[in-house]
CSV table of N, CA and C in Angstrom, one decimal:
chain,number,residue,atom,x,y,z
A,230,MET,N,55.0,99.3,109.6
A,230,MET,CA,54.9,97.9,109.0
A,230,MET,C,56.3,97.5,108.6
A,231,GLU,N,56.8,96.4,109.0
A,231,GLU,CA,58.1,95.8,108.7
A,231,GLU,C,58.0,94.7,107.7
A,232,VAL,N,58.7,94.7,106.7
A,232,VAL,CA,58.7,93.6,105.7
A,232,VAL,C,60.1,93.0,105.6
A,233,PRO,N,60.3,91.7,105.9
A,233,PRO,CA,61.7,91.2,105.7
A,233,PRO,C,62.1,91.2,104.3
A,234,GLU,N,63.4,91.6,104.1
A,234,GLU,CA,64.0,91.7,102.8
A,234,GLU,C,64.7,90.3,102.5
A,235,LYS,N,64.5,89.7,101.2
A,235,LYS,CA,65.0,88.5,101.0
A,235,LYS,C,66.5,88.4,101.0
A,236,GLU,N,67.2,89.5,100.3
A,236,GLU,CA,68.7,89.4,100.2
A,236,GLU,C,69.5,89.2,101.4
A,237,ASN,N,69.2,90.0,102.5
A,237,ASN,CA,70.1,90.1,103.5
A,237,ASN,C,69.5,90.0,104.9
A,238,GLN,N,68.2,89.6,104.9
A,238,GLN,CA,67.4,89.3,106.1
A,238,GLN,C,67.2,90.5,107.0
A,239,GLU,N,67.6,91.7,106.5
A,239,GLU,CA,67.4,93.0,107.2
A,239,GLU,C,66.0,93.4,107.1
A,240,VAL,N,65.5,93.9,108.2
A,240,VAL,CA,64.0,94.3,108.2
A,240,VAL,C,63.9,95.7,107.7
A,241,LYS,N,63.0,95.9,106.7
A,241,LYS,CA,62.7,97.3,106.4
A,241,LYS,C,61.9,98.0,107.3
A,242,ARG,N,62.1,99.3,107.5
A,242,ARG,CA,61.3,100.1,108.4
A,242,ARG,C,60.6,101.2,107.6
A,243,ARG,N,59.4,101.5,108.0
A,243,ARG,CA,58.7,102.7,107.4
A,243,ARG,C,59.0,103.9,108.1
A,244,PHE,N,59.2,105.0,107.3
A,244,PHE,CA,59.4,106.3,108.0
A,244,PHE,C,58.9,107.4,107.1
A,245,GLN,N,58.7,108.5,107.6
A,245,GLN,CA,58.1,109.6,106.9
A,245,GLN,C,59.3,110.4,106.2
A,246,LEU,N,59.1,110.8,105.0
A,246,LEU,CA,60.2,111.5,104.3
A,246,LEU,C,59.5,112.8,103.7
A,247,TRP,N,60.1,113.8,103.9
A,247,TRP,CA,59.7,115.1,103.5
A,247,TRP,C,60.7,115.5,102.2
A,248,VAL,N,60.0,115.6,101.1
A,248,VAL,CA,60.8,116.0,99.9
A,248,VAL,C,60.0,117.0,99.1
A,249,MET,N,60.6,117.7,98.3
A,249,MET,CA,60.0,118.7,97.4
A,249,MET,C,59.2,117.8,96.3
A,250,PRO,N,58.1,118.3,95.8
A,250,PRO,CA,57.3,117.7,94.8
A,250,PRO,C,58.2,117.3,93.6
A,251,SER,N,59.1,118.2,93.2
A,251,SER,CA,59.9,118.0,92.0
A,251,SER,C,60.8,116.8,92.1
A,252,THR,N,61.3,116.6,93.4
A,252,THR,CA,62.1,115.5,93.7
A,252,THR,C,61.3,114.2,93.6
A,253,LEU,N,60.1,114.3,94.1
A,253,LEU,CA,59.3,113.1,94.0
A,253,LEU,C,59.0,112.7,92.6
A,254,GLU,N,58.8,113.7,91.8
A,254,GLU,CA,58.5,113.5,90.4
A,254,GLU,C,59.7,112.8,89.7
A,255,LEU,N,61.0,113.2,90.0
A,255,LEU,CA,62.2,112.7,89.5
A,255,LEU,C,62.1,111.2,89.9
A,256,ALA,N,61.9,110.9,91.2
A,256,ALA,CA,61.9,109.5,91.6
A,256,ALA,C,60.8,108.7,90.8
A,257,ASP,N,59.6,109.2,90.5
A,257,ASP,CA,58.6,108.6,89.8
A,257,ASP,C,59.1,108.4,88.3
A,258,GLN,N,59.8,109.4,87.8
A,258,GLN,CA,60.2,109.3,86.4
A,258,GLN,C,61.3,108.3,86.2
A,259,TYR,N,62.2,108.1,87.2
A,259,TYR,CA,63.3,107.2,86.8
A,259,TYR,C,63.3,105.8,87.5
A,260,TYR,N,62.5,105.5,88.4
A,260,TYR,CA,62.6,104.4,89.2
A,260,TYR,C,62.4,103.1,88.3
A,261,ARG,N,61.5,103.2,87.4
A,261,ARG,CA,61.3,102.0,86.5
A,261,ARG,C,62.6,101.8,85.6
A,262,SER,N,63.1,102.9,85.0
A,262,SER,CA,64.3,102.8,84.1
A,262,SER,C,65.5,102.3,84.9
A,263,ASP,N,65.5,102.3,86.2
A,263,ASP,CA,66.6,101.7,87.1
A,263,ASP,C,66.3,100.3,87.6
A,264,ASN,N,65.2,99.8,87.0
A,264,ASN,CA,64.7,98.4,87.3
A,264,ASN,C,64.3,98.3,88.8
A,265,CYS,N,63.8,99.3,89.3
A,265,CYS,CA,63.3,99.3,90.7
A,265,CYS,C,61.8,98.8,90.7
A,266,ALA,N,61.4,98.1,91.7
A,266,ALA,CA,60.0,97.8,91.8
A,266,ALA,C,59.2,98.8,92.3
A,267,SER,N,59.8,99.8,93.0
A,267,SER,CA,59.0,100.9,93.6
A,267,SER,C,59.8,102.1,93.8
A,268,ARG,N,59.1,103.2,94.0
A,268,ARG,CA,59.7,104.5,94.3
A,268,ARG,C,60.6,104.4,95.5
A,269,SER,N,60.1,103.6,96.5
A,269,SER,CA,60.9,103.5,97.8
A,269,SER,C,62.2,102.7,97.5
A,270,GLU,N,62.1,101.7,96.6
A,270,GLU,CA,63.4,101.0,96.3
A,270,GLU,C,64.4,102.0,95.6
A,271,PHE,N,63.9,102.8,94.7
A,271,PHE,CA,64.7,103.7,94.1
A,271,PHE,C,65.4,104.8,95.0
A,272,ILE,N,64.6,105.2,95.9
A,272,ILE,CA,65.1,106.2,97.0
A,272,ILE,C,66.1,105.6,97.8
A,273,GLU,N,65.9,104.3,98.2
A,273,GLU,CA,66.8,103.5,98.9
A,273,GLU,C,68.2,103.4,98.2
A,274,LYS,N,68.1,103.0,97.0
A,274,LYS,CA,69.3,103.0,96.2
A,274,LYS,C,70.0,104.3,96.0
A,275,ALA,N,69.3,105.3,95.9
A,275,ALA,CA,69.8,106.6,95.8
A,275,ALA,C,70.6,107.0,97.0
A,276,ILE,N,70.0,106.7,98.2
A,276,ILE,CA,70.6,106.9,99.5
A,276,ILE,C,72.0,106.2,99.5
A,277,GLN,N,71.9,104.9,99.2
A,277,GLN,CA,73.2,104.1,99.3
A,277,GLN,C,74.2,104.6,98.3
A,278,PHE,N,73.8,105.0,97.2
A,278,PHE,CA,74.7,105.5,96.2
A,278,PHE,C,75.4,106.8,96.7
A,279,TYR,N,74.5,107.8,97.2
A,279,TYR,CA,75.0,109.0,97.7
A,279,TYR,C,76.0,108.8,98.9
A,280,ALA,N,75.6,107.8,99.8
A,280,ALA,CA,76.4,107.6,101.0
A,280,ALA,C,77.8,107.0,100.5
A,281,GLY,N,77.8,106.3,99.4
A,281,GLY,CA,79.1,105.8,98.8
A,281,GLY,C,79.9,106.9,98.3
A,282,TYR,N,79.1,107.9,97.5
A,282,TYR,CA,79.8,109.0,97.0
A,282,TYR,C,80.5,109.9,98.1
A,283,VAL,N,79.7,110.2,99.3
A,283,VAL,CA,80.3,110.9,100.3
A,283,VAL,C,81.5,110.2,100.9
A,284,SER,N,81.4,108.9,101.1
A,284,SER,CA,82.5,108.1,101.7
A,284,SER,C,83.7,108.2,100.8
A,285,SER,N,83.6,108.1,99.4
A,285,SER,CA,84.7,108.2,98.5
A,285,SER,C,85.3,109.5,98.6
A,286,GLN,N,84.6,110.6,98.7
A,286,GLN,CA,85.2,112.0,99.0
A,286,GLN,C,86.0,112.0,100.2
A,287,GLN,N,85.6,111.4,101.4
A,287,GLN,CA,86.3,111.4,102.5
A,287,GLN,C,87.6,110.6,102.4
A,288,ASN,N,87.5,109.5,101.6
A,288,ASN,CA,88.7,108.7,101.3
A,288,ASN,C,89.7,109.4,100.5
A,289,GLN,N,89.2,110.2,99.5
A,289,GLN,CA,90.1,111.0,98.6
A,289,GLN,C,90.8,112.1,99.6
A,290,ASP,N,90.1,112.7,100.4
A,290,ASP,CA,90.7,113.6,101.3
A,290,ASP,C,91.8,113.0,102.2
A,291,TYR,N,91.5,111.8,102.7
A,291,TYR,CA,92.4,111.0,103.5
A,291,TYR,C,93.6,110.7,102.7
A,292,LEU,N,93.4,110.1,101.5
A,292,LEU,CA,94.5,109.7,100.7
A,292,LEU,C,95.4,110.8,100.2
A,293,ALA,N,94.8,112.0,100.0
A,293,ALA,CA,95.5,113.3,99.5
A,293,ALA,C,96.5,113.6,100.6
A,294,CYS,N,96.2,113.3,101.9
A,294,CYS,CA,97.1,113.7,103.0
A,294,CYS,C,98.2,112.5,103.2
A,295,VAL,N,97.7,111.3,103.1
A,295,VAL,CA,98.5,110.1,103.4
A,295,VAL,C,99.6,109.8,102.3
A,296,ILE,N,99.3,109.9,101.0
A,296,ILE,CA,100.2,109.5,100.0
A,296,ILE,C,101.5,110.4,100.0
A,297,PRO,N,101.3,111.7,100.0
A,297,PRO,CA,102.5,112.5,100.0
A,297,PRO,C,103.4,112.2,101.2
A,298,ALA,N,102.8,112.1,102.4
A,298,ALA,CA,103.6,111.7,103.6
A,298,ALA,C,104.3,110.4,103.4
A,299,THR,N,103.7,109.4,102.8
A,299,THR,CA,104.2,108.1,102.6
A,299,THR,C,105.4,108.2,101.6
A,300,VAL,N,105.1,108.9,100.6
A,300,VAL,CA,106.2,109.1,99.5
A,300,VAL,C,107.4,109.8,100.0
A,301,LYS,N,107.1,110.9,100.9
A,301,LYS,CA,108.3,111.6,101.5
A,301,LYS,C,109.1,110.7,102.4
A,302,GLY,N,108.4,109.8,103.1
A,302,GLY,CA,109.2,108.9,104.0
A,302,GLY,C,110.0,107.9,103.2
A,303,ILE,N,109.5,107.4,102.1
A,303,ILE,CA,110.3,106.5,101.3
A,303,ILE,C,111.4,107.3,100.7
A,304,VAL,N,111.2,108.5,100.1
A,304,VAL,CA,112.4,109.3,99.6
A,304,VAL,C,113.4,109.6,100.6
A,305,ASP,N,113.0,110.1,101.8
A,305,ASP,CA,113.9,110.4,102.8
A,305,ASP,C,114.7,109.1,103.2
A,306,GLU,N,114.2,107.9,103.3
A,306,GLU,CA,114.8,106.8,103.7
A,306,GLU,C,115.8,106.4,102.6
A,307,SER,N,115.4,106.5,101.3
A,307,SER,CA,116.2,106.2,100.3
A,307,SER,C,117.5,107.2,100.2
A,308,SER,N,117.2,108.5,100.4
A,308,SER,CA,118.3,109.5,100.5
A,308,SER,C,119.3,109.1,101.5
A,309,ASN,N,118.7,108.8,102.7
A,309,ASN,CA,119.7,108.4,103.9
A,309,ASN,C,120.6,107.3,103.4
A,310,ARG,N,119.9,106.2,102.9
A,310,ARG,CA,120.6,105.0,102.4
A,310,ARG,C,121.7,105.4,101.4
A,311,MET,N,121.3,106.2,100.4
A,311,MET,CA,122.2,106.5,99.4
A,311,MET,C,123.5,107.4,100.0
A,312,GLY,N,123.1,108.2,100.9
A,312,GLY,CA,124.1,109.0,101.6
A,312,GLY,C,125.2,108.0,102.4
A,313,ARG,N,124.6,107.1,103.0
A,313,ARG,CA,125.5,106.2,103.7
A,313,ARG,C,126.3,105.3,102.7
A,314,LEU,N,125.7,104.9,101.7
A,314,LEU,CA,126.6,104.2,100.6
A,314,LEU,C,127.6,105.1,100.0
A,315,MET,N,127.2,106.3,99.7
A,315,MET,CA,128.2,107.2,99.2
A,315,MET,C,129.4,107.5,100.1
A,316,PHE,N,129.1,107.5,101.3
A,316,PHE,CA,130.2,107.7,102.4
A,316,PHE,C,131.2,106.5,102.3
A,317,LYS,N,130.5,105.3,102.4
A,317,LYS,CA,131.4,104.1,102.3
A,317,LYS,C,132.2,104.1,101.0
A,318,MET,N,131.6,104.4,99.9
A,318,MET,CA,132.4,104.4,98.6
A,318,MET,C,133.5,105.4,98.7
A,319,ALA,N,133.2,106.6,99.2
A,319,ALA,CA,134.3,107.6,99.4
A,319,ALA,C,135.4,107.1,100.2
A,320,VAL,N,135.1,106.4,101.3
A,320,VAL,CA,136.2,105.9,102.2
A,320,VAL,C,137.1,104.9,101.3
A,321,GLU,N,136.4,103.9,100.6
A,321,GLU,CA,137.1,102.9,99.8
A,321,GLU,C,137.9,103.6,98.8
A,322,LEU,N,137.4,104.6,98.1
A,322,LEU,CA,138.1,105.3,97.0
A,322,LEU,C,139.3,106.0,97.6
A,323,ALA,N,139.2,106.6,98.8
A,323,ALA,CA,140.4,107.3,99.5
A,323,ALA,C,141.5,106.2,99.8
A,324,VAL,N,141.0,105.0,100.2
A,324,VAL,CA,142.0,104.0,100.5
A,324,VAL,C,142.8,103.6,99.2
A,325,ILE,N,142.0,103.4,98.1
A,325,ILE,CA,142.6,103.1,96.8
A,325,ILE,C,143.6,104.2,96.3
A,326,GLU,N,143.1,105.4,96.4
A,326,GLU,CA,144.0,106.6,96.0
A,326,GLU,C,145.2,106.7,96.8
A,327,ASN,N,145.2,106.4,98.1
A,327,ASN,CA,146.4,106.4,98.9
A,327,ASN,C,147.4,105.3,98.5
A,328,ILE,N,146.8,104.1,98.3
A,328,ILE,CA,147.6,103.0,97.8
A,328,ILE,C,148.3,103.3,96.5
A,329,LEU,N,147.5,103.8,95.5
A,329,LEU,CA,148.1,104.2,94.3
A,329,LEU,C,149.2,105.3,94.5
A,330,ALA,N,148.9,106.2,95.2
A,330,ALA,CA,149.9,107.3,95.4
A,330,ALA,C,151.1,106.8,96.0
A,331,ALA,N,151.0,105.8,96.9
A,331,ALA,CA,152.3,105.3,97.5
A,331,ALA,C,153.0,104.5,96.5
A,332,VAL,N,152.4,103.8,95.5
A,332,VAL,CA,153.1,102.9,94.5
A,332,VAL,C,153.5,103.6,93.3
A,333,CYS,N,152.7,104.6,92.8
A,333,CYS,CA,153.0,105.2,91.5
A,333,CYS,C,153.8,106.5,91.7
A,334,GLU,N,154.6,106.8,90.7
A,334,GLU,CA,155.4,108.0,90.9
A,334,GLU,C,154.9,108.9,89.8
A,335,VAL,N,153.9,109.7,90.1
A,335,VAL,CA,153.3,110.7,89.1
A,335,VAL,C,153.5,112.1,89.7
A,336,ASP,N,154.1,112.9,88.8
A,336,ASP,CA,154.3,114.3,89.2
A,336,ASP,C,153.0,115.1,89.2
A,337,GLN,N,153.2,116.3,89.8
A,337,GLN,CA,151.9,117.2,89.9
A,337,GLN,C,151.4,117.6,88.5
A,338,GLN,N,152.3,117.8,87.6
A,338,GLN,CA,151.9,118.3,86.3
A,338,GLN,C,151.2,117.1,85.5
A,339,GLU,N,151.7,115.9,85.6
A,339,GLU,CA,151.1,114.7,85.0
A,339,GLU,C,149.7,114.5,85.7
A,340,LEU,N,149.6,114.6,86.9
A,340,LEU,CA,148.3,114.4,87.7
A,340,LEU,C,147.3,115.5,87.2
A,341,LYS,N,147.7,116.8,87.0
A,341,LYS,CA,146.8,117.8,86.6
A,341,LYS,C,146.3,117.5,85.2
A,342,ARG,N,147.1,117.1,84.4
A,342,ARG,CA,146.8,116.8,82.9
A,342,ARG,C,145.8,115.5,83.0
A,343,LEU,N,146.1,114.5,83.8
A,343,LEU,CA,145.3,113.3,83.8
A,343,LEU,C,143.9,113.7,84.4
A,344,ARG,N,143.9,114.6,85.3
A,344,ARG,CA,142.6,114.9,85.9
A,344,ARG,C,141.7,115.6,84.9
A,345,GLY,N,142.2,116.5,84.1
A,345,GLY,CA,141.5,117.2,83.1
A,345,GLY,C,141.0,116.3,82.1
A,346,GLN,N,141.8,115.3,81.7
A,346,GLN,CA,141.4,114.3,80.6
A,346,GLN,C,140.2,113.5,81.3
A,347,CYS,N,140.4,113.1,82.5
A,347,CYS,CA,139.3,112.3,83.2
A,347,CYS,C,138.0,113.1,83.2
A,348,VAL,N,138.1,114.3,83.5
A,348,VAL,CA,136.9,115.2,83.6
A,348,VAL,C,136.1,115.1,82.2
A,349,GLU,N,136.9,115.3,81.1
A,349,GLU,CA,136.4,115.4,79.8
A,349,GLU,C,135.9,114.0,79.5
A,350,GLU,N,136.5,112.9,79.8
A,350,GLU,CA,136.0,111.5,79.5
A,350,GLU,C,134.7,111.2,80.3
A,351,ILE,N,134.6,111.7,81.5
A,351,ILE,CA,133.4,111.4,82.3
A,351,ILE,C,132.2,112.2,81.7
A,352,LYS,N,132.5,113.5,81.2
A,352,LYS,CA,131.5,114.2,80.6
A,352,LYS,C,131.0,113.5,79.3
A,353,ARG,N,131.9,113.1,78.5
A,353,ARG,CA,131.6,112.4,77.3
A,353,ARG,C,130.9,111.2,77.5
A,354,THR,N,131.1,110.4,78.4
A,354,THR,CA,130.5,109.1,78.7
A,354,THR,C,129.2,109.2,79.7
A,355,ASN,N,129.0,110.5,80.1
A,355,ASN,CA,127.9,110.7,81.0
A,355,ASN,C,128.1,110.0,82.3
A,356,GLY,N,129.3,109.8,82.8
A,356,GLY,CA,129.7,109.3,84.1
A,356,GLY,C,129.7,107.7,84.0
A,357,MET,N,129.6,107.2,82.9
A,357,MET,CA,129.6,105.7,82.7
A,357,MET,C,131.0,105.3,82.1
A,358,ILE,N,131.9,104.9,82.9
A,358,ILE,CA,133.2,104.5,82.5
A,358,ILE,C,133.6,103.2,83.3
A,359,SER,N,134.1,102.3,82.5
A,359,SER,CA,134.5,100.9,83.2
A,359,SER,C,135.9,100.9,83.3
A,360,PHE,N,136.4,100.0,84.1
A,360,PHE,CA,137.9,99.7,84.3
A,360,PHE,C,138.5,99.4,83.0
A,361,GLU,N,137.8,98.5,82.2
A,361,GLU,CA,138.2,98.2,80.9
A,361,GLU,C,138.5,99.4,80.0
A,362,GLN,N,137.6,100.3,80.0
A,362,GLN,CA,137.6,101.5,79.2
A,362,GLN,C,138.8,102.3,79.7
A,363,ALA,N,139.0,102.5,80.9
A,363,ALA,CA,140.2,103.2,81.5
A,363,ALA,C,141.4,102.5,81.1
A,364,LEU,N,141.5,101.3,81.2
A,364,LEU,CA,142.8,100.5,80.8
A,364,LEU,C,143.1,100.8,79.3
A,365,GLN,N,142.1,100.7,78.5
A,365,GLN,CA,142.3,100.8,77.0
A,365,GLN,C,142.6,102.3,76.8
A,366,TRP,N,142.1,103.2,77.4
A,366,TRP,CA,142.5,104.7,77.3
A,366,TRP,C,143.9,104.9,77.7
A,367,GLN,N,144.4,104.2,78.8
A,367,GLN,CA,145.7,104.4,79.2
A,367,GLN,C,146.8,103.9,78.3
A,368,LYS,N,146.4,102.8,77.6
A,368,LYS,CA,147.3,102.2,76.6
A,368,LYS,C,147.4,102.9,75.3
A,369,GLU,N,146.4,103.8,74.9
A,369,GLU,CA,146.4,104.5,73.8
A,369,GLU,C,147.5,105.6,73.7
């Protein structure tokens, strides 16, 4: 016997269901508290709920594989970009160093002392030093 359902015009079909008596008692016990009109409606809702649960488990398994791969791709691309930028910065720094070396007359002893002072200053400022700070430091 087929009865059209009001909500979505899908036709319900009757079929035989084999369950344990204790399971049937559970359905009888809870279908009214779930605002179901019948035991059949309760069982149908239970099947839909369980299907959603199984689907969410499959989605979790899928996401557990996809998310780390996606994050790794983002991190790898970011690392590559940072490496290229650091290379460009190193080239520009080498150009500036060579220009300064050609213009300035600093002996090896003075350069060694300055390098040691710079290392200490960079450690103290945690790598954050501006040109203004360097200029002020040189004038002291």
